[in-house]
Short mmCIF file of C-alpha atoms in Angstrom, two decimals:
data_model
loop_
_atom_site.label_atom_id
_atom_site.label_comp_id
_atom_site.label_asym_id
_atom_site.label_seq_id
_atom_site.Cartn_x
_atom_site.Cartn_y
_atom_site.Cartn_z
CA UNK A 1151 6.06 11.37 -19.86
CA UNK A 1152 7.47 8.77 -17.63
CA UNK A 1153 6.32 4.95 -17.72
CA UNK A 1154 3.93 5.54 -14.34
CA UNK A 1155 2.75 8.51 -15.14
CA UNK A 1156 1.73 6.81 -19.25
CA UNK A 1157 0.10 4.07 -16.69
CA UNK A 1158 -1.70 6.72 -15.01
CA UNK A 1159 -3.11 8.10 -18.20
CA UNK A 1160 -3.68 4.76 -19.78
CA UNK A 1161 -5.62 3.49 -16.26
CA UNK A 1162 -8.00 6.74 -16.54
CA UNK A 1163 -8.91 6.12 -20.35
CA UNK A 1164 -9.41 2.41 -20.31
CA UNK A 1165 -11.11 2.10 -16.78
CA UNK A 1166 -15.14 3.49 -17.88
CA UNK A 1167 -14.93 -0.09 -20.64
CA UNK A 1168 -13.90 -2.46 -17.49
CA UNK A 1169 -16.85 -3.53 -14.97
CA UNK A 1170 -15.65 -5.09 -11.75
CA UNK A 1171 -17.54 -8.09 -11.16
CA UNK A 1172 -18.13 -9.52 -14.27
CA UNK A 1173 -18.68 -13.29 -14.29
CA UNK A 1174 -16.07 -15.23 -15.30
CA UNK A 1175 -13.19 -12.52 -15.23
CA UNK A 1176 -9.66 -13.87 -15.33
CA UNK A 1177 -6.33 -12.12 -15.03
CA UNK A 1178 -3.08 -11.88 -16.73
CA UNK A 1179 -0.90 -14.86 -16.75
CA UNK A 1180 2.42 -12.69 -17.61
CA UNK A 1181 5.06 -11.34 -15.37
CA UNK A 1182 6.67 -8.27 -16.29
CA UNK A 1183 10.58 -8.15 -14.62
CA UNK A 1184 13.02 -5.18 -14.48
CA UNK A 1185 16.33 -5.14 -15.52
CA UNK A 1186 18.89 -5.71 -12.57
CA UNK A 1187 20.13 -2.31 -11.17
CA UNK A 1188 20.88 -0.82 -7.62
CA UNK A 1189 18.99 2.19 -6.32
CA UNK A 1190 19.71 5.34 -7.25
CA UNK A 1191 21.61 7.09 -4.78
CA UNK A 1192 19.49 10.67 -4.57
CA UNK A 1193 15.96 8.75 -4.97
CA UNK A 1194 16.52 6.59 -2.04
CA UNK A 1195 18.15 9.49 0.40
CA UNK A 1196 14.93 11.59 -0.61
CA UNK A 1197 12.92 8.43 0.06
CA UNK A 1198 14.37 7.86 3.43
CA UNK A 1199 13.83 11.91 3.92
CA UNK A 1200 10.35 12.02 3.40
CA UNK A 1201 9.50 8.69 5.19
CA UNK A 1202 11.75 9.57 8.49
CA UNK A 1203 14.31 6.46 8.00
CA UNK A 1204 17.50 6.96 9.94
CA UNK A 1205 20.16 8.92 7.70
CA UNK A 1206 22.86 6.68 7.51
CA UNK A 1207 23.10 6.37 3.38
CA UNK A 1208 24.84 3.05 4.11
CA UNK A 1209 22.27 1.07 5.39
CA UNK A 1210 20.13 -1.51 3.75
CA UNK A 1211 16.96 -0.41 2.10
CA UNK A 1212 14.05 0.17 4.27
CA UNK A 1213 11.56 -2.65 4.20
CA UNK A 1214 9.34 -0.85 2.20
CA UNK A 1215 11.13 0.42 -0.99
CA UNK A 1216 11.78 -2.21 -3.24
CA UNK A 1217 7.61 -1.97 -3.51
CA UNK A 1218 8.40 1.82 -4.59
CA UNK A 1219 10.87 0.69 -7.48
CA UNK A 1220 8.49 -1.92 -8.57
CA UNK A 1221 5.46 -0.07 -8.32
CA UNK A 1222 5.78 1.41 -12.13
CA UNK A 1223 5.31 -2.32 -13.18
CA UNK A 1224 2.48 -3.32 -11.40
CA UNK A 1225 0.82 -0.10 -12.60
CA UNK A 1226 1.52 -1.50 -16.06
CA UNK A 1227 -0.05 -4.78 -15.32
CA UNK A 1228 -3.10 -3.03 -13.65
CA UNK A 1229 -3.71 -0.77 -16.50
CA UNK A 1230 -3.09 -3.43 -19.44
CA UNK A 1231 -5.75 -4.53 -21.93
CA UNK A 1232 -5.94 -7.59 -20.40
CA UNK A 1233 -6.55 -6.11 -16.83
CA UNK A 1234 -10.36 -7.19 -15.31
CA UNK A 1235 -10.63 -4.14 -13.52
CA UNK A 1236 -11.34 -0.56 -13.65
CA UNK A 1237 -7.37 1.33 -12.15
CA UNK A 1238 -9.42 3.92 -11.33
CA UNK A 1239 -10.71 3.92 -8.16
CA UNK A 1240 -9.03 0.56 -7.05
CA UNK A 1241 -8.82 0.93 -3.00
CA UNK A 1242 -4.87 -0.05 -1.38
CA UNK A 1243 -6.32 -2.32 1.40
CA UNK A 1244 -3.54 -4.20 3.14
CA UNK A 1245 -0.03 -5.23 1.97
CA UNK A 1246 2.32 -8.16 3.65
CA UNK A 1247 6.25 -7.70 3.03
CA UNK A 1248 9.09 -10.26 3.75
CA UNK A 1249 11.97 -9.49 3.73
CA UNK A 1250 14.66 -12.47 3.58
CA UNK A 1251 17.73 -10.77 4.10
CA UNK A 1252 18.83 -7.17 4.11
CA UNK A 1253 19.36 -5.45 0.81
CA UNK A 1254 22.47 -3.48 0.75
CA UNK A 1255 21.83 0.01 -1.49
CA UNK A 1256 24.93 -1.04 -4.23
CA UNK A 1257 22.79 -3.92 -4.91
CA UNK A 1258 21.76 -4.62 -8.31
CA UNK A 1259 18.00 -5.64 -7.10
CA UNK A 1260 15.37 -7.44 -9.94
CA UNK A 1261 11.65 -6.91 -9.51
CA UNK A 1262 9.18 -8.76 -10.99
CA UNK A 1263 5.33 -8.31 -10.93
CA UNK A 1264 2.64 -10.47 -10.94
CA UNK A 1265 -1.18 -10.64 -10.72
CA UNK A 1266 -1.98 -13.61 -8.48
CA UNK A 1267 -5.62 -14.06 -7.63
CA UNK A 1268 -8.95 -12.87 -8.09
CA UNK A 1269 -11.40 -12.88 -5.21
CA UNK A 1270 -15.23 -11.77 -4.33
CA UNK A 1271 -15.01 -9.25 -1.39
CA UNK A 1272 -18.07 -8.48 0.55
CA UNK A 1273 -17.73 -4.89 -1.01
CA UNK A 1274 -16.61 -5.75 -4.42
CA UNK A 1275 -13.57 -7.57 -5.92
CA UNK A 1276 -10.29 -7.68 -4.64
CA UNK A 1277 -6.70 -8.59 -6.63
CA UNK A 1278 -3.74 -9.51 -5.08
CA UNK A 1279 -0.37 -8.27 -6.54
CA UNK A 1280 2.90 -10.27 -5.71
CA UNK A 1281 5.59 -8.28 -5.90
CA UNK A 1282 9.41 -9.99 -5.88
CA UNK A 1283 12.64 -8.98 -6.05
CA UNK A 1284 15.97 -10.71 -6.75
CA UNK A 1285 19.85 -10.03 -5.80
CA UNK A 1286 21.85 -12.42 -8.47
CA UNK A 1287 18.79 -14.54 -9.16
CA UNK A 1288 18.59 -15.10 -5.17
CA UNK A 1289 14.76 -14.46 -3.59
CA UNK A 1290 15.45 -11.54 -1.21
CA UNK A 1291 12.53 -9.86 -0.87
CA UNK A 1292 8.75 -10.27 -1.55
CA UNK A 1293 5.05 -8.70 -0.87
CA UNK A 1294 1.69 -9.41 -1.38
CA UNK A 1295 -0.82 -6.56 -1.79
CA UNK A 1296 -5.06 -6.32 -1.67
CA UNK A 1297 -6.80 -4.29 -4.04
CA UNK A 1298 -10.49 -3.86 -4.13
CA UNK A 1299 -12.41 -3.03 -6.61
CA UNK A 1300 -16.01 -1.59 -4.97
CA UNK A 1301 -19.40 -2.54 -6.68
CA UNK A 1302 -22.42 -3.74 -5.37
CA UNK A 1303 -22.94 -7.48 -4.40
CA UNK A 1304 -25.29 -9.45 -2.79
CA UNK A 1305 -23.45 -8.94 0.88
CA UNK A 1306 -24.18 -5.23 0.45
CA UNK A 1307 -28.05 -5.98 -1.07
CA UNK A 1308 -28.93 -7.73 2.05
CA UNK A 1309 -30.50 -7.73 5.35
CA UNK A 1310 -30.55 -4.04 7.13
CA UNK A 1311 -30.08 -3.70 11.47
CA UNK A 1312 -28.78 -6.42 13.12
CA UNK A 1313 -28.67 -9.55 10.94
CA UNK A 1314 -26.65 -6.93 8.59
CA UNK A 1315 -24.28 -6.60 11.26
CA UNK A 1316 -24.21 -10.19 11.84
CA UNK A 1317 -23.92 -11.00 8.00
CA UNK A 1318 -21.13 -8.35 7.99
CA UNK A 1319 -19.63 -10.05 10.95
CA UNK A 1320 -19.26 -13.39 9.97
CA UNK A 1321 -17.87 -11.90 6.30
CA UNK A 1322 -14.69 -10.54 8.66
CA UNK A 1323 -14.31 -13.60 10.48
CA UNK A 1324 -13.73 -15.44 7.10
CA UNK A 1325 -11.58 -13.02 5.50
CA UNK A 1326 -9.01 -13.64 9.27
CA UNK A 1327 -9.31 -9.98 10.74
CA UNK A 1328 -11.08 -8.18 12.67
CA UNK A 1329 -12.97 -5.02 12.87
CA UNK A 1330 -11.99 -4.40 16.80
CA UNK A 1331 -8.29 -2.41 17.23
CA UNK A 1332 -6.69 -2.86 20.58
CA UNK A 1333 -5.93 0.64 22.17
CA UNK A 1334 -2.07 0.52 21.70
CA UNK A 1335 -0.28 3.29 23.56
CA UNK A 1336 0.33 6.40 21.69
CA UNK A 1337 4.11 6.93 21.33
CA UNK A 1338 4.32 9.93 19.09
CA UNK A 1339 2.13 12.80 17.13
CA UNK A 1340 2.67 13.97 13.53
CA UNK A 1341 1.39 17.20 12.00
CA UNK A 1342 1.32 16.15 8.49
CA UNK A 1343 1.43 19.35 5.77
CA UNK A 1344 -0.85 20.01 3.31
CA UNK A 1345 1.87 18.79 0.53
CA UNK A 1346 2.62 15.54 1.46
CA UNK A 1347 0.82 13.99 -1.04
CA UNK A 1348 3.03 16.05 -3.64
CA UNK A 1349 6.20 15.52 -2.07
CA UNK A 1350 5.95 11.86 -1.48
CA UNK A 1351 4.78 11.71 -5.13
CA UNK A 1352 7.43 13.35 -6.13
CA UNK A 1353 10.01 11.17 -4.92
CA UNK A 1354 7.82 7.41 -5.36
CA UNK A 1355 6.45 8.53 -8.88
CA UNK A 1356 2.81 7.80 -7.53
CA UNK A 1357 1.03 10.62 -8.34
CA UNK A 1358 -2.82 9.68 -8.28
CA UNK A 1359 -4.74 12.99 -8.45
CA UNK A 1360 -6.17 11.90 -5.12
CA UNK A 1361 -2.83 12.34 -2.97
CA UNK A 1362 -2.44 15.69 -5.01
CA UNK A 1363 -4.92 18.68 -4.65
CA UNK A 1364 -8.37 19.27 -2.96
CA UNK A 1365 -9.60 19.83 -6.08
CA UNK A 1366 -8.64 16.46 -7.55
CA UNK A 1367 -9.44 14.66 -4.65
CA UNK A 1368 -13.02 15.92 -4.52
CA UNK A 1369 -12.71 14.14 -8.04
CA UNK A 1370 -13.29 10.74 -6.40
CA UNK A 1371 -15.12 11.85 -3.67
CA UNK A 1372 -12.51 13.01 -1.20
CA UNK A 1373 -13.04 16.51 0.88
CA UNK A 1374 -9.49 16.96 0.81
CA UNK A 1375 -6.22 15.18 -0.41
CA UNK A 1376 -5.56 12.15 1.17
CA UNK A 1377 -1.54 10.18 2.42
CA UNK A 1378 -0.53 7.84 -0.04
CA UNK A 1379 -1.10 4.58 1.98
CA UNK A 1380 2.63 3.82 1.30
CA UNK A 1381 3.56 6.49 2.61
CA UNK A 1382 1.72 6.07 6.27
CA UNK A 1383 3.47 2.15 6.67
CA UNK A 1384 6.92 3.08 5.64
CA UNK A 1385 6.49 6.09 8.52
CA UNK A 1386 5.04 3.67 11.14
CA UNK A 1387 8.25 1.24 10.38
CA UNK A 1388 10.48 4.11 10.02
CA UNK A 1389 8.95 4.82 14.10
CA UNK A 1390 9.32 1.11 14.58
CA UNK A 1391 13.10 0.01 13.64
CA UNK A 1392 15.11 0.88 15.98
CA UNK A 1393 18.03 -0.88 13.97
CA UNK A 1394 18.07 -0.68 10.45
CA UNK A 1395 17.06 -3.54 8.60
CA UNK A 1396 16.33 -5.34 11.69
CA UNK A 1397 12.48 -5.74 10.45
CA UNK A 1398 11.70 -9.13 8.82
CA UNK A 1399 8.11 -8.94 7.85
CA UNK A 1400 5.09 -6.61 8.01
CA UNK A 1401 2.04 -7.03 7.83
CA UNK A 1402 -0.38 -3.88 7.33
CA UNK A 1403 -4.13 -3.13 6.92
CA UNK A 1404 -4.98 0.49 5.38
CA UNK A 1405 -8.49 1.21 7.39
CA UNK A 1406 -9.38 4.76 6.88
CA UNK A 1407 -7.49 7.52 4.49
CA UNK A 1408 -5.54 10.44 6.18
CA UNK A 1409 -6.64 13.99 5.06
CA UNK A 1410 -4.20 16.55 4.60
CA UNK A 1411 -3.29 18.49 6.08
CA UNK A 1412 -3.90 16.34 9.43
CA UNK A 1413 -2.59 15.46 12.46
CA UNK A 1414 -1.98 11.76 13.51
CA UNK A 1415 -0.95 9.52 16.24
CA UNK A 1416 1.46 6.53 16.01
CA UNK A 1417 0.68 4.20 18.69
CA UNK A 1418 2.45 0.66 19.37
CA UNK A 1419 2.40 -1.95 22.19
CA UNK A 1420 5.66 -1.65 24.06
CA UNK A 1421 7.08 -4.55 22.51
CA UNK A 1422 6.91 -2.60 19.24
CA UNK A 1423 5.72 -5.77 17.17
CA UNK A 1424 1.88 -4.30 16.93
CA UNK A 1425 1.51 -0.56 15.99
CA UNK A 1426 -1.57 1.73 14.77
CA UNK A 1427 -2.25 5.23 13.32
CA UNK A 1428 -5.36 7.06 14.62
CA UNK A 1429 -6.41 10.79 14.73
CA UNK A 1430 -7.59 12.37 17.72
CA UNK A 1431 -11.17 11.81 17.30
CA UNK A 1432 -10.00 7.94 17.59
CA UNK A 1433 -10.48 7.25 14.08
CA UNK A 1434 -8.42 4.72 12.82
CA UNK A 1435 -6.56 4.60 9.78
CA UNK A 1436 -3.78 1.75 9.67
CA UNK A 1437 -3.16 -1.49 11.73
CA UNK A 1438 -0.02 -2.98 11.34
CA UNK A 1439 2.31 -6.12 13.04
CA UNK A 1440 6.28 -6.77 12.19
CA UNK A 1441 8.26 -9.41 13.21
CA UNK A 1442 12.00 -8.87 13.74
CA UNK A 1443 15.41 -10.93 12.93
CA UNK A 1444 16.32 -13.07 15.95
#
């Protein structure tokens, strides 16, 4: 069994003895770091295969993968004793990436894993993860990632109608977003198969029974599998760099999951710095921004 898929296990039988919420919860203080190596060759040309990078094998990694190599760690962190909340069931709800310079493949990259605050959410309680990763002891890449936690709170207890809108309003406004998306141009259409979840697994090692089957989906509540969240930013980027490893930062909201099979729009502003994925019925499931090198 590899390390994720021990997490995996480990997250499902320790989750029912953690309660989200509970006064006074703390996190880990640790870091856990792995040892300095480049990526392998045949993981990151599948990687770049099942995301829709450019082929070139030379290039530098795409924005998004040094979260892939690291995310084995964090799903150690998540799942430890020591962990306040319940792995199962945590909700992906926005990620920010930086990168600081391009990341040649040969690389020997170090990422380390943190837990880095704790914070009430009007629908539960959210976690971010830093993740960071290091070329020689040199910063060259970081991200910061939102996980919630749902349970009820006092936000969701309240007033119904309007003053619940209001009170759900004003909750947006302080968290800095907002709940209106700005109908970006739609620039291409993906049919997405049924096995996406499986494939993308395959090659990222995430392989939460929700991305899987219908059957384990409907687990947690899903009608059908559902696109690893991952998976939908690194294709939006994959759309919006025109020259590899000219992206600098991202910053992406996950909205709404994508059932699979499905078909989905990518839709961007003709700049390219502000892009979206919606289905037809409008529904939107991702909101994203990048900013490029000068």
């Amino acid at each position: 069994m590899t390390g994720l898929s021990a997490s995996l296990v480990r997250g499902a039988v320790t989750s029912p003895f953690k309660h989200a919420g509970r006064p006074g919860a703390t996190l880990p203080t640790g870091r856990l770091t792995l040892p300095a190596a480049p990526a392998a060759p045949g993981g990151l040309a599948a990687y770049r295969r099942i995301c829709g990078f450019p082929k070139p094998e030379s290039g530098p990694l795409p924005l998004t993968y040094p979260h892939v190599l690291a995310f084995p760690l964090a799903m150690r962190l998540m799942t430890g004793r020591d962990f306040p909340l319940p792995v199962v069931g945590l909700v992906h709800t926005w990620i920010e990436i930086r990168s600081h310079r391009p990341v040649e493949p040969g690389k020997a990259l170090e990422p380390t894993v943190y837990a880095a605050e704790l914070t009430p959410h009007r629908r539960g309680t959210e976690v971010t993860m830093v993740t960071e990763a290091r070329v020689g002891g040199e910063l060259v890449w970081e991200s910061r990632s939102g996980y919630l936690s749902r349970h009820a709170t006092k936000a969701e207890a309240g007033p119904k109608g309007q003053e619940a809108q209001e009170a759900v309003a004003v909750a947006v406004a302080a968290e800095g977003r907002t709940e209106t998306v700005p109908a970006l141009p739609a620039v291409a259409e993906w049919r997405l198969p049924g096995d996406l979840g499986r494939r993308y697994g395959a090659v990222s090692g995430d392989r939460n029974p929700i991305h899987l089957h219908p059957l384990t989906a409907r687990l947690f509540g899903f009608p059908r599998a559902i696109a690893h969240g991952m998976w939908t930013v690194a294709r939006c980027l994959a759309e919006a760099d025109g020259k590899p490893g000219e992206l600098r930062t991202v910053r992406a909201e996950f909205r709404a999951p994508v059932l699979l099979p499905g078909t989905v729009t990518y839709a961007a502003d003709p700049a390219g710095n502000a892009f979206a994925l919606r289905s037809g019925n409008g529904r939107v499931h991702l909101t994203g921004t990048v900013t490029r090198a000068l």
